[in-house]
Coordinates of C-alpha atoms and ligand atoms in Angstrom, one line a residue:
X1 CA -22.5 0.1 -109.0
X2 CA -22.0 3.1 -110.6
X3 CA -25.3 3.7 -111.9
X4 CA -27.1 2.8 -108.8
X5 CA -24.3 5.4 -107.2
X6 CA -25.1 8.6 -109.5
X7 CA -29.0 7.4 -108.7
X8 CA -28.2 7.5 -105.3
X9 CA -26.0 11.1 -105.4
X10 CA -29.3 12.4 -107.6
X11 CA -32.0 11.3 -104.8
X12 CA -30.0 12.6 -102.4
X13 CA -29.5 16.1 -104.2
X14 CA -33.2 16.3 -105.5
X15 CA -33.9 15.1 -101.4
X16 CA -32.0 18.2 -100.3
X17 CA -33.3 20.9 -102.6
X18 CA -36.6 19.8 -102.0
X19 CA -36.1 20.4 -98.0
X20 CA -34.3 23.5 -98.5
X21 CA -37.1 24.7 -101.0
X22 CA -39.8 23.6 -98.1
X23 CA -37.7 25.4 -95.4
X24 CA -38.1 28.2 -97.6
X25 CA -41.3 28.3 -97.7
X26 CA -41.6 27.9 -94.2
X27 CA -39.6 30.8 -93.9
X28 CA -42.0 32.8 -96.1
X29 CA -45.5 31.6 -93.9
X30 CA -43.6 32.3 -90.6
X31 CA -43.3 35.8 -91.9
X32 CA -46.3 36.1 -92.7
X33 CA -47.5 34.3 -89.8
X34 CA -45.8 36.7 -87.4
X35 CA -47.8 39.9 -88.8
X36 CA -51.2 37.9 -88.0
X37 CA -52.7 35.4 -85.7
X38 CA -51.3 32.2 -86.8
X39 CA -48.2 32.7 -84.2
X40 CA -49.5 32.4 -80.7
X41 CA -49.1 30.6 -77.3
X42 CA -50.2 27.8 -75.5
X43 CA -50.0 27.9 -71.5
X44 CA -49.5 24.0 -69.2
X45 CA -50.1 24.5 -65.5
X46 CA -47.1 23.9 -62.6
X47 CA -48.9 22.0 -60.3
X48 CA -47.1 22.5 -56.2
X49 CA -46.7 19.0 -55.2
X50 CA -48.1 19.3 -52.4
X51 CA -51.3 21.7 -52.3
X52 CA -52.1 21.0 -56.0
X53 CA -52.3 24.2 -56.2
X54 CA -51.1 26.1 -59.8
X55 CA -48.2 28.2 -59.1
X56 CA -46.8 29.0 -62.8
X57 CA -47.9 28.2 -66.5
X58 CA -45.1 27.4 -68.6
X59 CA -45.6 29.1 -72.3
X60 CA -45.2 27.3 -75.1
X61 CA -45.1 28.4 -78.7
X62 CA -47.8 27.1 -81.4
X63 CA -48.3 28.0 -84.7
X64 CA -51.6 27.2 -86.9
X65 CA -50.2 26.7 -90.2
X66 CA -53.1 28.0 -93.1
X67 CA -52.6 24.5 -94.8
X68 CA -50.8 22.4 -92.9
X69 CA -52.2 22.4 -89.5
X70 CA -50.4 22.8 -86.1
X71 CA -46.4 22.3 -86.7
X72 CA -44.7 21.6 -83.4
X73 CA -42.2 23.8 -82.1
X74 CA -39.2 21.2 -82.3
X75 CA -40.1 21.3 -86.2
X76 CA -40.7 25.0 -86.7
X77 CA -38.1 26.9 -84.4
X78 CA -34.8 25.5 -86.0
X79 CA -36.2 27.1 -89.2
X80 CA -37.0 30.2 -87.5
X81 CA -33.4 30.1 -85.9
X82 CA -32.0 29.5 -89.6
X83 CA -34.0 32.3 -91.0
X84 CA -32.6 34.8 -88.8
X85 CA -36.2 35.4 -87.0
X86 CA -35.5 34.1 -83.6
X87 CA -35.0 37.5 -81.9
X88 CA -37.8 38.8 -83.5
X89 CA -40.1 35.8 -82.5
X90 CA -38.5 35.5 -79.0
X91 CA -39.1 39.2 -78.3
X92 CA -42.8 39.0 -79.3
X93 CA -42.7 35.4 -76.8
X94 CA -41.2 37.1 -74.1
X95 CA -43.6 40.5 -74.4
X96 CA -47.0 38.0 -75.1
X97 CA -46.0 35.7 -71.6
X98 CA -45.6 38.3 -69.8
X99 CA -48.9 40.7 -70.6
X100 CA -50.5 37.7 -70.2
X101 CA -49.5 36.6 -67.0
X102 CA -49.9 40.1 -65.6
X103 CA -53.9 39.4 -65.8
X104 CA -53.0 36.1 -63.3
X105 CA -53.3 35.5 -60.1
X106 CA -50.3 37.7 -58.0
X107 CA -48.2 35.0 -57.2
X108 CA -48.6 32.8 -60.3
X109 CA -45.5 32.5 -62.4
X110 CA -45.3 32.5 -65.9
X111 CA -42.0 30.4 -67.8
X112 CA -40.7 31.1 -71.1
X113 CA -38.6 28.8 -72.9
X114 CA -34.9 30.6 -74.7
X115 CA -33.1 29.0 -77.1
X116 CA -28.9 29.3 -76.7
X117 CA -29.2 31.4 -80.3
X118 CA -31.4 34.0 -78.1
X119 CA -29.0 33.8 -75.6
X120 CA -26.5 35.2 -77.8
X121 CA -25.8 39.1 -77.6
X122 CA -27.0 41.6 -75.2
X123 CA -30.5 41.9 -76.8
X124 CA -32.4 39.5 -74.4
X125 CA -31.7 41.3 -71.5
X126 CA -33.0 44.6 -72.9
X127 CA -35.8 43.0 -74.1
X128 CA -36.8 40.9 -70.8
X129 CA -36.7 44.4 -69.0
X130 CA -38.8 46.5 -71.8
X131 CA -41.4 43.5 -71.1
X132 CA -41.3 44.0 -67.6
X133 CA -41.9 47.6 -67.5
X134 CA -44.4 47.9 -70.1
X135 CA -46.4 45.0 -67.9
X136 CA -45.7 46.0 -64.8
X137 CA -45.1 42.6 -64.2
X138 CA -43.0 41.5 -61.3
X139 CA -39.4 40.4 -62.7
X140 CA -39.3 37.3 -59.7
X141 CA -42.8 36.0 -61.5
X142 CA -41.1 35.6 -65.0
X143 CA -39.1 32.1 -65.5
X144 CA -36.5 31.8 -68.0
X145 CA -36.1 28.3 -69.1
X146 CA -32.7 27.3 -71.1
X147 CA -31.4 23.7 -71.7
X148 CA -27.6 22.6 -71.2
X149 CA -27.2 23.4 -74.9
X150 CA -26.5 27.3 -74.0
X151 CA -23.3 25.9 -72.3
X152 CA -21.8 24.2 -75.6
X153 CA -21.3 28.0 -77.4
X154 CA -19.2 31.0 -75.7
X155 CA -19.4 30.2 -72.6
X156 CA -18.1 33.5 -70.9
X157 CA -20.7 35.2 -73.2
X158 CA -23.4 32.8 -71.9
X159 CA -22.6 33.1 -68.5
X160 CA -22.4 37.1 -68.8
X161 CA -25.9 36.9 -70.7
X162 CA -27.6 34.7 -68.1
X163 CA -26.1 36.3 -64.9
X164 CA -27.1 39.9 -67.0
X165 CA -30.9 38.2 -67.0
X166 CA -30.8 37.1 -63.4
X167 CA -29.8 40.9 -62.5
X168 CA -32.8 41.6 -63.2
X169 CA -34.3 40.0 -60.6
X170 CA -36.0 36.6 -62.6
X171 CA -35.8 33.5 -62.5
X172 CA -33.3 31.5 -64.1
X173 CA -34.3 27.6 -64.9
X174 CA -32.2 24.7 -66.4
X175 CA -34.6 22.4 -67.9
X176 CA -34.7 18.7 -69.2
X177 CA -32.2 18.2 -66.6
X178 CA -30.2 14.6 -66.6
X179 CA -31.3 14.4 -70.6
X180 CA -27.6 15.8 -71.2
X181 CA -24.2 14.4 -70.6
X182 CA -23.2 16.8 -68.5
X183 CA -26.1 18.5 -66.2
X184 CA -25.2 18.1 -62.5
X185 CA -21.8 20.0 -63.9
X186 CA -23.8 22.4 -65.3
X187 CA -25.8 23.5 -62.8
X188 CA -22.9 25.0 -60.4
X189 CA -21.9 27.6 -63.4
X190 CA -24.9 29.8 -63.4
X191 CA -27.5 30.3 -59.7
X192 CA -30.9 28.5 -60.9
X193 CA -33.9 29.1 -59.2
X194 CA -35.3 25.4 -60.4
X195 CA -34.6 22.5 -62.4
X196 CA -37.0 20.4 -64.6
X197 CA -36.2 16.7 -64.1
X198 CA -36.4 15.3 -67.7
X199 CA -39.7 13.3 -68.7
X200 CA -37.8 10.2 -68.9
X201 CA -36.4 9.9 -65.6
X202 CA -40.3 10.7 -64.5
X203 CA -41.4 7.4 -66.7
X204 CA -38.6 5.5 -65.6
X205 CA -38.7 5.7 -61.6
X206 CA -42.5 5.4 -61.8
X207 CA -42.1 1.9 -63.5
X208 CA -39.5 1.3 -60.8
X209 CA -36.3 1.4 -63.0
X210 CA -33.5 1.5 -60.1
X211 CA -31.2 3.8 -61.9
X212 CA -34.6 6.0 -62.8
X213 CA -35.0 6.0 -58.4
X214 CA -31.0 6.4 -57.6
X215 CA -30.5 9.2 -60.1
X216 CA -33.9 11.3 -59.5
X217 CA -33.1 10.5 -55.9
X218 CA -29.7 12.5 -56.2
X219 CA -31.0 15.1 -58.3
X220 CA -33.2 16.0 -55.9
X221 CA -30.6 15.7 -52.8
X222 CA -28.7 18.0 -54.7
X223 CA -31.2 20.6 -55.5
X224 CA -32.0 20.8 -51.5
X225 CA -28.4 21.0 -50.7
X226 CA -28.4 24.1 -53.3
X227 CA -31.7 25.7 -52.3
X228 CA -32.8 25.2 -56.4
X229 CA -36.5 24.5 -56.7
X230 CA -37.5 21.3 -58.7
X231 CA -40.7 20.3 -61.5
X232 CA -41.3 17.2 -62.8
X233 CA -41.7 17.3 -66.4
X234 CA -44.0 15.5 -68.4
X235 CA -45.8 13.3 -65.9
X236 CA -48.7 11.6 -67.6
X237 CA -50.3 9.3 -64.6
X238 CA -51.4 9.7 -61.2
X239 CA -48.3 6.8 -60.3
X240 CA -46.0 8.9 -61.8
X241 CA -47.3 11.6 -59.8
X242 CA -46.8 9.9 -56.5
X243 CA -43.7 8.3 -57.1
X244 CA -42.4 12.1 -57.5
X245 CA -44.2 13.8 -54.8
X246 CA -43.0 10.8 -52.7
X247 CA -39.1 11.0 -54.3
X248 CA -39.8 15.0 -52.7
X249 CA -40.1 16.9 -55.8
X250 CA -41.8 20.1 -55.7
X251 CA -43.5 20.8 -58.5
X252 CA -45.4 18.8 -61.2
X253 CA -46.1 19.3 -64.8
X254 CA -47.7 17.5 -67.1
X255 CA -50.5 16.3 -69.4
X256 CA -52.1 14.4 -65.5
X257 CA -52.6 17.8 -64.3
X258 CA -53.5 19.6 -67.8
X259 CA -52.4 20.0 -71.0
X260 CA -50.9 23.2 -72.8
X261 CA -53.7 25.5 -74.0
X262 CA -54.5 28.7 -75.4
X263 CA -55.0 32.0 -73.1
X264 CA -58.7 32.4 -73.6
X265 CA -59.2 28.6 -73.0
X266 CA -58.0 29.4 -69.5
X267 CA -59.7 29.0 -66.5
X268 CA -61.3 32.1 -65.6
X269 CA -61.3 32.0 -61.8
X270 CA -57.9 31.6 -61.8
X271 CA -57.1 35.3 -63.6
X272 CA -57.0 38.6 -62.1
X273 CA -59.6 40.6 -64.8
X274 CA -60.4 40.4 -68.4
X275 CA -58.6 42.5 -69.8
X276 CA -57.7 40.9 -72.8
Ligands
C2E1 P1 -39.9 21.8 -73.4 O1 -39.5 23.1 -73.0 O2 -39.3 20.6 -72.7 O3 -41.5 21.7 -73.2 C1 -42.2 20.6 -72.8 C2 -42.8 19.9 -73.9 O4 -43.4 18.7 -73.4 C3 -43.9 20.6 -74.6 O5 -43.9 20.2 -76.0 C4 -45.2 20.1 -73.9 O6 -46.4 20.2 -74.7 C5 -44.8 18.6 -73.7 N1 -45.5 18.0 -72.6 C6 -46.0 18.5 -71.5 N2 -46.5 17.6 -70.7 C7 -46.3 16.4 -71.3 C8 -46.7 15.1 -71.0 O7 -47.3 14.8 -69.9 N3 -46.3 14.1 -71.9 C9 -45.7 14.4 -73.1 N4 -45.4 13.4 -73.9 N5 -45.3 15.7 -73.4 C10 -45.7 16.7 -72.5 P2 -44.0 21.3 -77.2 O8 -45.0 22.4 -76.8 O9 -44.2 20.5 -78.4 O10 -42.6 22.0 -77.2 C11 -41.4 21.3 -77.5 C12 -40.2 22.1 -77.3 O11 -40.1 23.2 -78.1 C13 -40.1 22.6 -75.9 O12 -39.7 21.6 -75.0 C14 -39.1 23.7 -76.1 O13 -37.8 23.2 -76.0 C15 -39.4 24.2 -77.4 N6 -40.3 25.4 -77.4 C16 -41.6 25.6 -77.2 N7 -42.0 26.9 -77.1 C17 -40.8 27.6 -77.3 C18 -40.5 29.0 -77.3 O14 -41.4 29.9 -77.2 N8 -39.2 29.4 -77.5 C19 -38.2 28.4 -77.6 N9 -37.0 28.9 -77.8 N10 -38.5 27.1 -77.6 C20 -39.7 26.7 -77.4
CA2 CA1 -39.4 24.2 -71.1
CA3 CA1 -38.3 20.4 -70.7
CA4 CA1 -38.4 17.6 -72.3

């Protein structure tokens, strides 16, 4: 028992160098990746649920690793937050988004995801107004999207930081709502603009789950009775699509109505000029 114990302490040791010595290396590409082009941004429509229309493009960070491909963002931006690099990456988010969405349509909005380490300190704030200015974009066409998570930290700080954001004049959004414990409490500490009802509620009331129906049901009921906006996220099938417009959600997102691509894969027609 004892041998099979030491063998066991040894894979686990050798396991966790060999992740930290990965992580490192990481570290070391996204470094190097944020000096060139392997860094960059994918953009998924906001469909209105009811003209079909696009009314925002939600942002969404890719990097082209040299030998291993696309890494997803879920992999890549714990290491980033580990390494320190978050600001520096968020910033360069934030500025990108924004530049990009001032060649769009006049009304069409452009979302950015912030993690709750960005949240922390008054950097954001300075940073989301610098983007603004140098774009000339309008601060009511920039979303900020932020998960429950924020909440668990400082919470006075958080609060200060988002109502600091909202100040200046954007758009505050809680997404994956109802994936937490704790969302419909969450939503009365900060003013949101919009919620983004969680992908699985979306799955679950199209295949008729009655929980799925009651809760998306109140979700909505609430967001009315708040004047809060709401997207469904992730919808995948026309079905899905109904069952939300139907429910009265008013926007949809999803791989139905596009998937998240590059800004030079984007429809033409649907940007201002060509600048870039
Ligand atoms: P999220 O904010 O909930 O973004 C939605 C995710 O769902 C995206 O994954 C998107 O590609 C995916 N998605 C969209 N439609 C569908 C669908 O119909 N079906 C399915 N199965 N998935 C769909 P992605 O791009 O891999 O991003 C994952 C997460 O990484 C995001 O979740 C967000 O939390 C985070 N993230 C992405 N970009 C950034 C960023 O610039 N900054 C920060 N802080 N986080 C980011
Ligand atoms: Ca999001
Ligand atoms: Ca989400
Ligand atoms: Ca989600």
């Amino acid at each position: 028992a004892k041998e099979a114990g030491r063998g066991g302490h040894a894979f686990f040791e050798r396991y966790m160098f060999d992740e930290a010595e990965d992580n490192r290396l990481l570290e070391q590409d996204v470094r190097q990746a944020l000096g060139g082009d392997g860094l960059g941004l994918a953009y998924q429509p906001i469909i209105d649920a009811d003209s079909g229309e696009v009314v925002a493009r939600e942002a969404l960070l890719r990097w082209r690793h040299p030998k291993r491909g696309e890494i997803p963002p879920d992999q890549f931006i714990p290491i980033i937050e580990d390494a320190g690099l978050i600001h520096q990456i968020g910033d360069w988010v934030i500025r990108e988004a924004c530049a990009e969405a001032a060649t769009w349509g006049s009304d069409m909005r452009v979302a950015v995801n912030i993690s709750a380490a960005q949240l922390s300190g008054a950097g954001l704030a300075r940073t989301v107004l610098g983007a603004l200015a140098a774009t000339r974009l309008e601060p009511s066409r920039l979303e900020l999207e932020v998960t429950e998570n924020v909440f668990l930290g400082d919470d006075a700080a958080t609060l200060a930081s988002l109502e600091r954001l909202r100040g200046l004049g954007v758009r505050l959004v809680l997404d994956d709502f109802g994936k937490g414990y704790s969302s419909f409490g969450y939503l009365s500490r900060a003013q949101f603009a919009k919620i983004k009802i969680d992908q699985s509620f979306v799955r679950g009331a199209a295949e008729g789950a009655k929980d799925c129906v009651a809760i998306v049901h109140a979700i909505l009921a609430l967001a009315r009775g708040l004047g809060v906006e709401t997207t469904a996220e992730g919808v995948e099938t026309e079905a899905q699509a109904e069952v939300m417009r139907l429910l009265g959600c008013d926007q949809l997102q999803g791989f139905h109505f596009g998937r998240p691509v590059r800004a030079n894969e984007l429809p033409r027609t649907q940007r201002q000029d060509s600048r870039r």
